[in-house]
Amino acid sequence: MRIVITGAGGLIGWHAHAHLHAANCAAAFQGELKPYDVVALDHATFDDDAALSSAVNGAQVVLHFAGVNRAPDDVVEAANPAIAARLVEACKSTNAAPHIVYANSTHAANDTPYGRSKRIAGEVLSRAGGQYTDMVLPHIFGECARPDYNNVTATFIKAVIAGETADINPNGRVSLLHAGAAAKAALDAVKSVTIGTVSPEARDIAVVDLFSILQGFHANYQANIYPDLRDPFTVSLFNSYRAALYPDGFPRPLKLNTDARGTLFEAVKGGGGGQTFLSTTMPGVTRGDHFHLDKVERFLVVQGEAMIRIRKVLTDEVWEYRVSGENPSPVDMPTLHTHSIENVGDTELLTLFWTHDLFDPANPDTFADKVLK
């Protein structure tokens, strides 16, 4: 299936691409053909007739996430319908009739420049000639969201990490939906051929409570304590917070309690459960080379020398963390980042791993993807 993602560099676009990439990685690991041919488009493509037509030619699905939400009012009001019209024109010029899933907004019901812009863009897309899904979305949050750019959750996360306060409306509320959940809703609409309006369920929360939760995450995490991760929404919010700590927030040296008998340290605290396991790795051997969509995972070397490597999926930059059992310092794996651990010492490596959930063979949430290409 050829799927075009517009706005692929944005928050929902990147998460959707990562989900499709995960499915392709899972198929490749099983020796099967990759199910998706993904064409990721940025905003510049809409200024190039040939490139846009080439992208949609033969496409069965378009996930339309491109849009403008920060600009002068007149620019915003004109931009989103214009982008939609360009997409429809490209489809018609190539006789393409893809299933279009449009990332609309709850603001489309409002008589504001942005609301009118989103609503009219949806009307344009609905006349493209193929199947159409109007996915009405609330406030989206998630890993790698941009703070200070129309994203209150990312802005709050930035503030709590910096130890700053935020300008908060004491009566304000926000409906939150994780970008991964939005991406999944879009892909589910494609798989089930759902047309018409789709409104994924969101979590309504007071903004003062949101900031307080994030403050709690930060205070406890600095003390090596995980929050209770039995609620999927909490997991998504915590993963969004954790992602903002990289690359400079790790490794994290643990407090060592040493006397004549030896040394004691606390490896993992909190989390509400989960699974702990140990592995040995011979010199020169690398483990991992996979990523997770939701799983919270800790690597803690307790014996030997290792290099932990992490790479944000669909990008090239690799972060490296040298760790040693002589100074136990965990590195937690951010979701949507592929990671590995290599024994770079001369002796056997002993590593403790912890995840917030029990391993489920039917849903392993583990996707093979080499860190070093």
PDB file of C-alpha atoms in Angstrom, residues 40-303:
ATOM      1  CA  ALA A  40       6.923  11.486   3.346  1.00  0.00           C
ATOM      2  CA  LEU A  41       6.268  15.044   2.168  1.00  0.00           C
ATOM      3  CA  ASP A  42       7.306  18.328   3.723  1.00  0.00           C
ATOM      4  CA  HIS A  43       5.741  21.733   3.162  1.00  0.00           C
ATOM      5  CA  ALA A  44       8.175  22.589   0.368  1.00  0.00           C
ATOM      6  CA  THR A  45       6.695  19.849  -1.817  1.00  0.00           C
ATOM      7  CA  PHE A  46       3.490  21.872  -2.141  1.00  0.00           C
ATOM      8  CA  ASP A  47       5.481  24.521  -4.019  1.00  0.00           C
ATOM      9  CA  ASP A  48       6.634  21.993  -6.634  1.00  0.00           C
ATOM     10  CA  ASP A  49       3.934  20.783  -9.058  1.00  0.00           C
ATOM     11  CA  ALA A  50       5.988  17.921 -10.442  1.00  0.00           C
ATOM     12  CA  ALA A  51       7.085  16.641  -7.037  1.00  0.00           C
ATOM     13  CA  LEU A  52       3.569  16.770  -5.610  1.00  0.00           C
ATOM     14  CA  SER A  53       2.045  15.017  -8.617  1.00  0.00           C
ATOM     15  CA  SER A  54       4.742  12.350  -8.539  1.00  0.00           C
ATOM     16  CA  ALA A  55       4.091  11.730  -4.853  1.00  0.00           C
ATOM     17  CA  VAL A  56       0.339  11.181  -5.156  1.00  0.00           C
ATOM     18  CA  ASN A  57       0.519   9.265  -8.433  1.00  0.00           C
ATOM     19  CA  GLY A  58      -0.525   5.707  -7.597  1.00  0.00           C
ATOM     20  CA  ALA A  59      -1.106   6.508  -3.916  1.00  0.00           C
ATOM     21  CA  GLN A  60      -3.886   4.542  -2.254  1.00  0.00           C
ATOM     22  CA  VAL A  61      -3.890   6.663   0.897  1.00  0.00           C
ATOM     23  CA  VAL A  62      -3.015  10.234   1.806  1.00  0.00           C
ATOM     24  CA  LEU A  63      -2.645  11.110   5.476  1.00  0.00           C
ATOM     25  CA  HIS A  64      -3.031  14.866   5.237  1.00  0.00           C
ATOM     26  CA  PHE A  65      -1.328  16.377   8.264  1.00  0.00           C
ATOM     27  CA  ALA A  66       0.254  19.418   6.593  1.00  0.00           C
ATOM     28  CA  GLY A  67      -1.098  22.756   7.658  1.00  0.00           C
ATOM     29  CA  VAL A  68      -0.431  26.226   9.005  1.00  0.00           C
ATOM     30  CA  ASN A  69      -1.418  27.184  12.538  1.00  0.00           C
ATOM     31  CA  ARG A  70       1.001  29.974  13.414  1.00  0.00           C
ATOM     32  CA  ALA A  71       1.048  33.020  11.161  1.00  0.00           C
ATOM     33  CA  PRO A  72      -0.864  36.283  10.800  1.00  0.00           C
ATOM     34  CA  ASP A  73      -4.610  35.653  10.758  1.00  0.00           C
ATOM     35  CA  ASP A  74      -5.045  36.371   7.054  1.00  0.00           C
ATOM     36  CA  VAL A  75      -2.208  33.998   6.177  1.00  0.00           C
ATOM     37  CA  VAL A  76      -3.597  31.206   8.357  1.00  0.00           C
ATOM     38  CA  GLU A  77      -7.103  31.620   6.957  1.00  0.00           C
ATOM     39  CA  ALA A  78      -5.918  31.343   3.370  1.00  0.00           C
ATOM     40  CA  ALA A  79      -3.135  28.784   3.776  1.00  0.00           C
ATOM     41  CA  ASN A  80      -4.931  25.608   4.844  1.00  0.00           C
ATOM     42  CA  PRO A  81      -7.603  25.712   2.116  1.00  0.00           C
ATOM     43  CA  ALA A  82      -4.868  26.521  -0.413  1.00  0.00           C
ATOM     44  CA  ILE A  83      -2.780  23.518   0.673  1.00  0.00           C
ATOM     45  CA  ALA A  84      -5.854  21.293   0.460  1.00  0.00           C
ATOM     46  CA  ALA A  85      -6.674  22.601  -3.012  1.00  0.00           C
ATOM     47  CA  ARG A  86      -3.120  21.915  -4.192  1.00  0.00           C
ATOM     48  CA  LEU A  87      -3.397  18.338  -2.959  1.00  0.00           C
ATOM     49  CA  VAL A  88      -6.739  17.808  -4.706  1.00  0.00           C
ATOM     50  CA  GLU A  89      -5.410  19.303  -7.944  1.00  0.00           C
ATOM     51  CA  ALA A  90      -2.393  16.966  -7.858  1.00  0.00           C
ATOM     52  CA  CYS A  91      -4.661  13.954  -7.350  1.00  0.00           C
ATOM     53  CA  LYS A  92      -6.914  14.935 -10.246  1.00  0.00           C
ATOM     54  CA  SER A  93      -3.972  15.631 -12.557  1.00  0.00           C
ATOM     55  CA  THR A  94      -2.701  12.075 -12.036  1.00  0.00           C
ATOM     56  CA  ASN A  95      -6.151  10.410 -11.933  1.00  0.00           C
ATOM     57  CA  ALA A  96      -5.446   9.392  -8.346  1.00  0.00           C
ATOM     58  CA  ALA A  97      -8.367   8.844  -5.976  1.00  0.00           C
ATOM     59  CA  PRO A  98      -6.727   7.978  -2.672  1.00  0.00           C
ATOM     60  CA  HIS A  99      -8.452   7.569   0.658  1.00  0.00           C
ATOM     61  CA  ILE A 100      -7.710  10.913   2.291  1.00  0.00           C
ATOM     62  CA  VAL A 101      -7.532  11.062   6.079  1.00  0.00           C
ATOM     63  CA  TYR A 102      -7.508  14.689   7.158  1.00  0.00           C
ATOM     64  CA  ALA A 103      -6.157  15.850  10.520  1.00  0.00           C
ATOM     65  CA  ASN A 104      -8.869  18.375  11.254  1.00  0.00           C
ATOM     66  CA  SER A 105      -9.257  20.229  14.546  1.00  0.00           C
ATOM     67  CA  THR A 106     -11.917  20.740  17.175  1.00  0.00           C
ATOM     68  CA  HIS A 107     -11.333  24.434  16.445  1.00  0.00           C
ATOM     69  CA  ALA A 108     -13.001  23.952  13.061  1.00  0.00           C
ATOM     70  CA  ALA A 109     -16.324  24.520  14.801  1.00  0.00           C
ATOM     71  CA  ASN A 110     -15.208  28.018  15.846  1.00  0.00           C
ATOM     72  CA  ASP A 111     -15.685  31.194  13.824  1.00  0.00           C
ATOM     73  CA  THR A 112     -12.029  32.200  13.980  1.00  0.00           C
ATOM     74  CA  PRO A 113      -9.452  32.542  11.188  1.00  0.00           C
ATOM     75  CA  TYR A 114      -7.877  29.215  12.138  1.00  0.00           C
ATOM     76  CA  GLY A 115     -11.229  27.505  12.670  1.00  0.00           C
ATOM     77  CA  ARG A 116     -12.599  28.687   9.326  1.00  0.00           C
ATOM     78  CA  SER A 117      -9.335  27.727   7.652  1.00  0.00           C
ATOM     79  CA  LYS A 118      -9.451  24.148   8.940  1.00  0.00           C
ATOM     80  CA  ARG A 119     -13.167  23.762   8.199  1.00  0.00           C
ATOM     81  CA  ILE A 120     -12.909  25.018   4.611  1.00  0.00           C
ATOM     82  CA  ALA A 121      -9.835  22.858   3.969  1.00  0.00           C
ATOM     83  CA  GLY A 122     -11.884  19.835   5.013  1.00  0.00           C
ATOM     84  CA  GLU A 123     -14.669  20.792   2.634  1.00  0.00           C
ATOM     85  CA  VAL A 124     -12.162  21.058  -0.218  1.00  0.00           C
ATOM     86  CA  LEU A 125     -10.678  17.643   0.564  1.00  0.00           C
ATOM     87  CA  SER A 126     -14.089  16.004   0.817  1.00  0.00           C
ATOM     88  CA  ARG A 127     -14.639  16.815  -2.859  1.00  0.00           C
ATOM     89  CA  ALA A 128     -11.426  15.146  -4.049  1.00  0.00           C
ATOM     90  CA  GLY A 129     -13.314  12.175  -5.469  1.00  0.00           C
ATOM     91  CA  GLY A 130     -12.060   9.347  -3.282  1.00  0.00           C
ATOM     92  CA  GLN A 131     -12.924   8.121   0.185  1.00  0.00           C
ATOM     93  CA  TYR A 132     -12.609  10.790   2.850  1.00  0.00           C
ATOM     94  CA  THR A 133     -12.164  10.643   6.613  1.00  0.00           C
ATOM     95  CA  ASP A 134     -12.484  13.825   8.648  1.00  0.00           C
ATOM     96  CA  MET A 135     -10.442  13.101  11.791  1.00  0.00           C
ATOM     97  CA  VAL A 136     -11.302  15.778  14.354  1.00  0.00           C
ATOM     98  CA  LEU A 137      -8.443  16.163  16.802  1.00  0.00           C
ATOM     99  CA  PRO A 138      -8.040  17.991  20.132  1.00  0.00           C
ATOM    100  CA  HIS A 139      -4.709  19.179  21.576  1.00  0.00           C
ATOM    101  CA  ILE A 140      -1.996  16.739  20.480  1.00  0.00           C
ATOM    102  CA  PHE A 141       1.012  15.957  22.641  1.00  0.00           C
ATOM    103  CA  GLY A 142       3.827  13.457  22.316  1.00  0.00           C
ATOM    104  CA  GLU A 143       7.498  12.678  22.098  1.00  0.00           C
ATOM    105  CA  CYS A 144       9.536  15.338  20.280  1.00  0.00           C
ATOM    106  CA  ALA A 145       6.781  17.980  20.238  1.00  0.00           C
ATOM    107  CA  ARG A 146       8.062  21.535  19.899  1.00  0.00           C
ATOM    108  CA  PRO A 147       7.804  23.701  23.016  1.00  0.00           C
ATOM    109  CA  ASP A 148       6.758  27.335  22.631  1.00  0.00           C
ATOM    110  CA  TYR A 149       5.034  26.431  19.377  1.00  0.00           C
ATOM    111  CA  ASN A 150       1.305  26.024  19.919  1.00  0.00           C
ATOM    112  CA  ASN A 151       1.838  22.976  22.157  1.00  0.00           C
ATOM    113  CA  VAL A 152       1.014  23.568  25.800  1.00  0.00           C
ATOM    114  CA  THR A 153       2.203  20.151  26.970  1.00  0.00           C
ATOM    115  CA  ALA A 154       5.649  20.503  25.401  1.00  0.00           C
ATOM    116  CA  THR A 155       5.909  24.048  26.726  1.00  0.00           C
ATOM    117  CA  PHE A 156       5.042  22.878  30.253  1.00  0.00           C
ATOM    118  CA  ILE A 157       7.566  20.029  29.985  1.00  0.00           C
ATOM    119  CA  LYS A 158      10.289  22.472  28.993  1.00  0.00           C
ATOM    120  CA  ALA A 159       9.410  24.674  31.969  1.00  0.00           C
ATOM    121  CA  VAL A 160       9.446  21.902  34.602  1.00  0.00           C
ATOM    122  CA  ILE A 161      12.780  20.554  33.358  1.00  0.00           C
ATOM    123  CA  ALA A 162      14.243  24.058  33.599  1.00  0.00           C
ATOM    124  CA  GLY A 163      12.742  24.517  37.078  1.00  0.00           C
ATOM    125  CA  GLU A 164      10.601  27.397  35.867  1.00  0.00           C
ATOM    126  CA  THR A 165       6.988  28.307  36.473  1.00  0.00           C
ATOM    127  CA  ALA A 166       4.465  28.689  33.667  1.00  0.00           C
ATOM    128  CA  ASP A 167       1.813  31.265  32.891  1.00  0.00           C
ATOM    129  CA  ILE A 168      -1.309  29.208  33.593  1.00  0.00           C
ATOM    130  CA  ASN A 169      -4.979  30.111  33.314  1.00  0.00           C
ATOM    131  CA  PRO A 170      -6.325  28.813  36.657  1.00  0.00           C
ATOM    132  CA  ASN A 171      -9.670  27.988  35.032  1.00  0.00           C
ATOM    133  CA  GLY A 172      -8.275  26.581  31.795  1.00  0.00           C
ATOM    134  CA  ARG A 173      -8.866  23.036  30.584  1.00  0.00           C
ATOM    135  CA  VAL A 174      -7.461  21.079  27.682  1.00  0.00           C
ATOM    136  CA  SER A 175      -8.395  17.835  25.938  1.00  0.00           C
ATOM    137  CA  LEU A 176      -5.253  15.789  25.324  1.00  0.00           C
ATOM    138  CA  LEU A 177      -4.569  13.071  22.757  1.00  0.00           C
ATOM    139  CA  HIS A 178      -1.193  11.429  22.276  1.00  0.00           C
ATOM    140  CA  ALA A 179       0.232  11.796  18.764  1.00  0.00           C
ATOM    141  CA  GLY A 180       0.678   8.027  18.577  1.00  0.00           C
ATOM    142  CA  ALA A 181      -3.018   7.538  19.339  1.00  0.00           C
ATOM    143  CA  ALA A 182      -3.898  10.059  16.646  1.00  0.00           C
ATOM    144  CA  ALA A 183      -1.648   8.248  14.175  1.00  0.00           C
ATOM    145  CA  LYS A 184      -3.230   4.923  15.107  1.00  0.00           C
ATOM    146  CA  ALA A 185      -6.716   6.361  14.650  1.00  0.00           C
ATOM    147  CA  ALA A 186      -5.760   7.532  11.166  1.00  0.00           C
ATOM    148  CA  LEU A 187      -4.327   4.147  10.216  1.00  0.00           C
ATOM    149  CA  ASP A 188      -7.304   2.316  11.713  1.00  0.00           C
ATOM    150  CA  ALA A 189      -9.592   4.454   9.538  1.00  0.00           C
ATOM    151  CA  VAL A 190      -7.600   3.333   6.515  1.00  0.00           C
ATOM    152  CA  LYS A 191      -7.645  -0.348   7.457  1.00  0.00           C
ATOM    153  CA  SER A 192     -11.354  -0.383   8.231  1.00  0.00           C
ATOM    154  CA  VAL A 193     -12.216   1.984   5.354  1.00  0.00           C
ATOM    155  CA  THR A 194     -13.971   4.305   7.771  1.00  0.00           C
ATOM    156  CA  ILE A 195     -15.387   7.361   6.047  1.00  0.00           C
ATOM    157  CA  GLY A 196     -17.024  10.410   7.528  1.00  0.00           C
ATOM    158  CA  THR A 197     -16.103  11.952  10.857  1.00  0.00           C
ATOM    159  CA  VAL A 198     -13.814  10.262  13.369  1.00  0.00           C
ATOM    160  CA  SER A 199     -13.237  11.794  16.803  1.00  0.00           C
ATOM    161  CA  PRO A 200     -10.629   9.861  18.838  1.00  0.00           C
ATOM    162  CA  GLU A 201     -11.273   9.826  22.569  1.00  0.00           C
ATOM    163  CA  ALA A 202      -9.206  12.370  24.478  1.00  0.00           C
ATOM    164  CA  ARG A 203      -8.397  13.023  28.140  1.00  0.00           C
ATOM    165  CA  ASP A 204      -9.914  16.229  29.504  1.00  0.00           C
ATOM    166  CA  ILE A 205      -7.762  17.828  32.196  1.00  0.00           C
ATOM    167  CA  ALA A 206      -7.340  21.164  33.941  1.00  0.00           C
ATOM    168  CA  VAL A 207      -4.148  22.891  32.834  1.00  0.00           C
ATOM    169  CA  VAL A 208      -3.121  23.428  36.458  1.00  0.00           C
ATOM    170  CA  ASP A 209      -3.395  19.663  37.003  1.00  0.00           C
ATOM    171  CA  LEU A 210      -1.399  18.960  33.846  1.00  0.00           C
ATOM    172  CA  PHE A 211       1.429  21.179  35.049  1.00  0.00           C
ATOM    173  CA  SER A 212       1.292  19.606  38.513  1.00  0.00           C
ATOM    174  CA  ILE A 213       1.525  16.084  37.078  1.00  0.00           C
ATOM    175  CA  LEU A 214       4.551  17.051  35.008  1.00  0.00           C
ATOM    176  CA  GLN A 215       6.185  18.666  38.035  1.00  0.00           C
ATOM    177  CA  GLY A 216       5.621  15.423  39.935  1.00  0.00           C
ATOM    178  CA  PHE A 217       7.194  13.414  37.126  1.00  0.00           C
ATOM    179  CA  HIS A 218      10.281  15.587  37.208  1.00  0.00           C
ATOM    180  CA  ALA A 219      10.725  15.709  40.968  1.00  0.00           C
ATOM    181  CA  ASN A 220      10.367  11.951  41.369  1.00  0.00           C
ATOM    182  CA  TYR A 221      12.413  11.035  38.316  1.00  0.00           C
ATOM    183  CA  GLN A 222      15.313  13.109  39.610  1.00  0.00           C
ATOM    184  CA  ALA A 223      15.085  10.901  42.724  1.00  0.00           C
ATOM    185  CA  ASN A 224      15.106   7.775  40.528  1.00  0.00           C
ATOM    186  CA  ILE A 225      11.401   7.073  41.099  1.00  0.00           C
ATOM    187  CA  TYR A 226       9.008   6.181  38.284  1.00  0.00           C
ATOM    188  CA  PRO A 227       5.353   7.243  38.439  1.00  0.00           C
ATOM    189  CA  ASP A 228       2.610   4.618  38.533  1.00  0.00           C
ATOM    190  CA  LEU A 229       2.563   3.472  34.899  1.00  0.00           C
ATOM    191  CA  ARG A 230      -0.540   1.307  34.923  1.00  0.00           C
ATOM    192  CA  ASP A 231      -2.609   3.955  33.107  1.00  0.00           C
ATOM    193  CA  PRO A 232      -1.822   4.208  29.344  1.00  0.00           C
ATOM    194  CA  PHE A 233      -2.397   7.971  29.363  1.00  0.00           C
ATOM    195  CA  THR A 234       0.172   8.382  32.143  1.00  0.00           C
ATOM    196  CA  VAL A 235       2.618   6.259  30.156  1.00  0.00           C
ATOM    197  CA  SER A 236       2.175   8.473  27.082  1.00  0.00           C
ATOM    198  CA  LEU A 237       2.572  11.668  29.094  1.00  0.00           C
ATOM    199  CA  PHE A 238       5.604  10.308  30.957  1.00  0.00           C
ATOM    200  CA  ASN A 239       7.220   9.176  27.698  1.00  0.00           C
ATOM    201  CA  SER A 240       6.673  12.660  26.281  1.00  0.00           C
ATOM    202  CA  TYR A 241       8.378  14.153  29.334  1.00  0.00           C
ATOM    203  CA  ARG A 242      11.263  11.656  29.167  1.00  0.00           C
ATOM    204  CA  ALA A 243      11.917  12.354  25.495  1.00  0.00           C
ATOM    205  CA  ALA A 244      12.652  15.986  26.339  1.00  0.00           C
ATOM    206  CA  LEU A 245      15.507  14.916  28.658  1.00  0.00           C
ATOM    207  CA  TYR A 246      17.636  13.520  25.826  1.00  0.00           C
ATOM    208  CA  PRO A 247      20.393  13.546  24.892  1.00  0.00           C
ATOM    209  CA  ASP A 248      21.990  15.276  27.883  1.00  0.00           C
ATOM    210  CA  GLY A 249      19.960  13.819  30.764  1.00  0.00           C
ATOM    211  CA  PHE A 250      21.742  10.449  30.809  1.00  0.00           C
ATOM    212  CA  PRO A 251      23.505   8.390  32.141  1.00  0.00           C
ATOM    213  CA  ARG A 252      22.306   8.939  35.713  1.00  0.00           C
ATOM    214  CA  PRO A 253      24.774   7.827  38.397  1.00  0.00           C
ATOM    215  CA  LEU A 254      23.098   6.018  41.266  1.00  0.00           C
ATOM    216  CA  LYS A 255      23.773   6.542  44.950  1.00  0.00           C
ATOM    217  CA  LEU A 256      26.129   3.779  46.074  1.00  0.00           C
ATOM    218  CA  ASN A 257      25.983   2.595  49.691  1.00  0.00           C
ATOM    219  CA  THR A 258      29.397   1.041  50.284  1.00  0.00           C
ATOM    220  CA  ASP A 259      30.974  -0.475  53.386  1.00  0.00           C
ATOM    221  CA  ALA A 260      33.332  -3.325  54.216  1.00  0.00           C
ATOM    222  CA  ARG A 261      30.785  -5.886  53.055  1.00  0.00           C
ATOM    223  CA  GLY A 262      30.410  -4.420  49.558  1.00  0.00           C
ATOM    224  CA  THR A 263      28.033  -2.055  47.758  1.00  0.00           C
ATOM    225  CA  LEU A 264      24.257  -1.677  47.665  1.00  0.00           C
ATOM    226  CA  PHE A 265      22.278   0.508  45.282  1.00  0.00           C
ATOM    227  CA  GLU A 266      18.658   0.888  44.187  1.00  0.00           C
ATOM    228  CA  ALA A 267      18.188  -0.047  40.538  1.00  0.00           C
ATOM    229  CA  VAL A 268      14.495   0.750  39.961  1.00  0.00           C
ATOM    230  CA  LYS A 269      11.810   2.304  42.149  1.00  0.00           C
ATOM    231  CA  GLY A 270       8.101   2.765  41.456  1.00  0.00           C
ATOM    232  CA  GLY A 271       6.421   2.154  38.138  1.00  0.00           C
ATOM    233  CA  GLY A 272       3.533   0.154  39.549  1.00  0.00           C
ATOM    234  CA  GLY A 273       4.927  -3.212  38.488  1.00  0.00           C
ATOM    235  CA  GLY A 274       6.773  -4.300  35.383  1.00  0.00           C
ATOM    236  CA  GLN A 275       9.426  -6.860  34.630  1.00  0.00           C
ATOM    237  CA  THR A 276      13.112  -7.148  35.537  1.00  0.00           C
ATOM    238  CA  PHE A 277      15.604  -9.425  33.838  1.00  0.00           C
ATOM    239  CA  LEU A 278      19.339  -9.882  33.516  1.00  0.00           C
ATOM    240  CA  SER A 279      21.484 -10.778  30.546  1.00  0.00           C
ATOM    241  CA  THR A 280      25.114 -11.565  29.904  1.00  0.00           C
ATOM    242  CA  THR A 281      26.845 -10.392  26.745  1.00  0.00           C
ATOM    243  CA  MET A 282      30.215 -11.550  25.481  1.00  0.00           C
ATOM    244  CA  PRO A 283      32.933  -9.059  24.409  1.00  0.00           C
ATOM    245  CA  GLY A 284      32.279  -7.478  21.024  1.00  0.00           C
ATOM    246  CA  VAL A 285      28.616  -8.543  20.943  1.00  0.00           C
ATOM    247  CA  THR A 286      25.743  -6.080  20.483  1.00  0.00           C
ATOM    248  CA  ARG A 287      22.216  -6.549  21.801  1.00  0.00           C
ATOM    249  CA  GLY A 288      19.073  -4.610  21.024  1.00  0.00           C
ATOM    250  CA  ASP A 289      18.900  -2.770  17.704  1.00  0.00           C
ATOM    251  CA  HIS A 290      15.167  -2.241  18.123  1.00  0.00           C
ATOM    252  CA  PHE A 291      12.694   0.405  19.226  1.00  0.00           C
ATOM    253  CA  HIS A 292       9.396   0.586  21.106  1.00  0.00           C
ATOM    254  CA  LEU A 293       6.254   2.629  20.571  1.00  0.00           C
ATOM    255  CA  ASP A 294       5.092   2.666  24.196  1.00  0.00           C
ATOM    256  CA  LYS A 295       7.385   0.587  26.416  1.00  0.00           C
ATOM    257  CA  VAL A 296       9.389   2.261  29.174  1.00  0.00           C
ATOM    258  CA  GLU A 297      12.739   0.474  29.408  1.00  0.00           C
ATOM    259  CA  ARG A 298      15.861   0.867  31.572  1.00  0.00           C
ATOM    260  CA  PHE A 299      19.379  -0.404  30.817  1.00  0.00           C
ATOM    261  CA  LEU A 300      21.679  -0.704  33.840  1.00  0.00           C
ATOM    262  CA  VAL A 301      25.136  -2.222  33.458  1.00  0.00           C
ATOM    263  CA  VAL A 302      26.212  -3.842  36.732  1.00  0.00           C
ATOM    264  CA  GLN A 303      29.388  -5.567  35.509  1.00  0.00           C
TER     265      GLN A 303
END
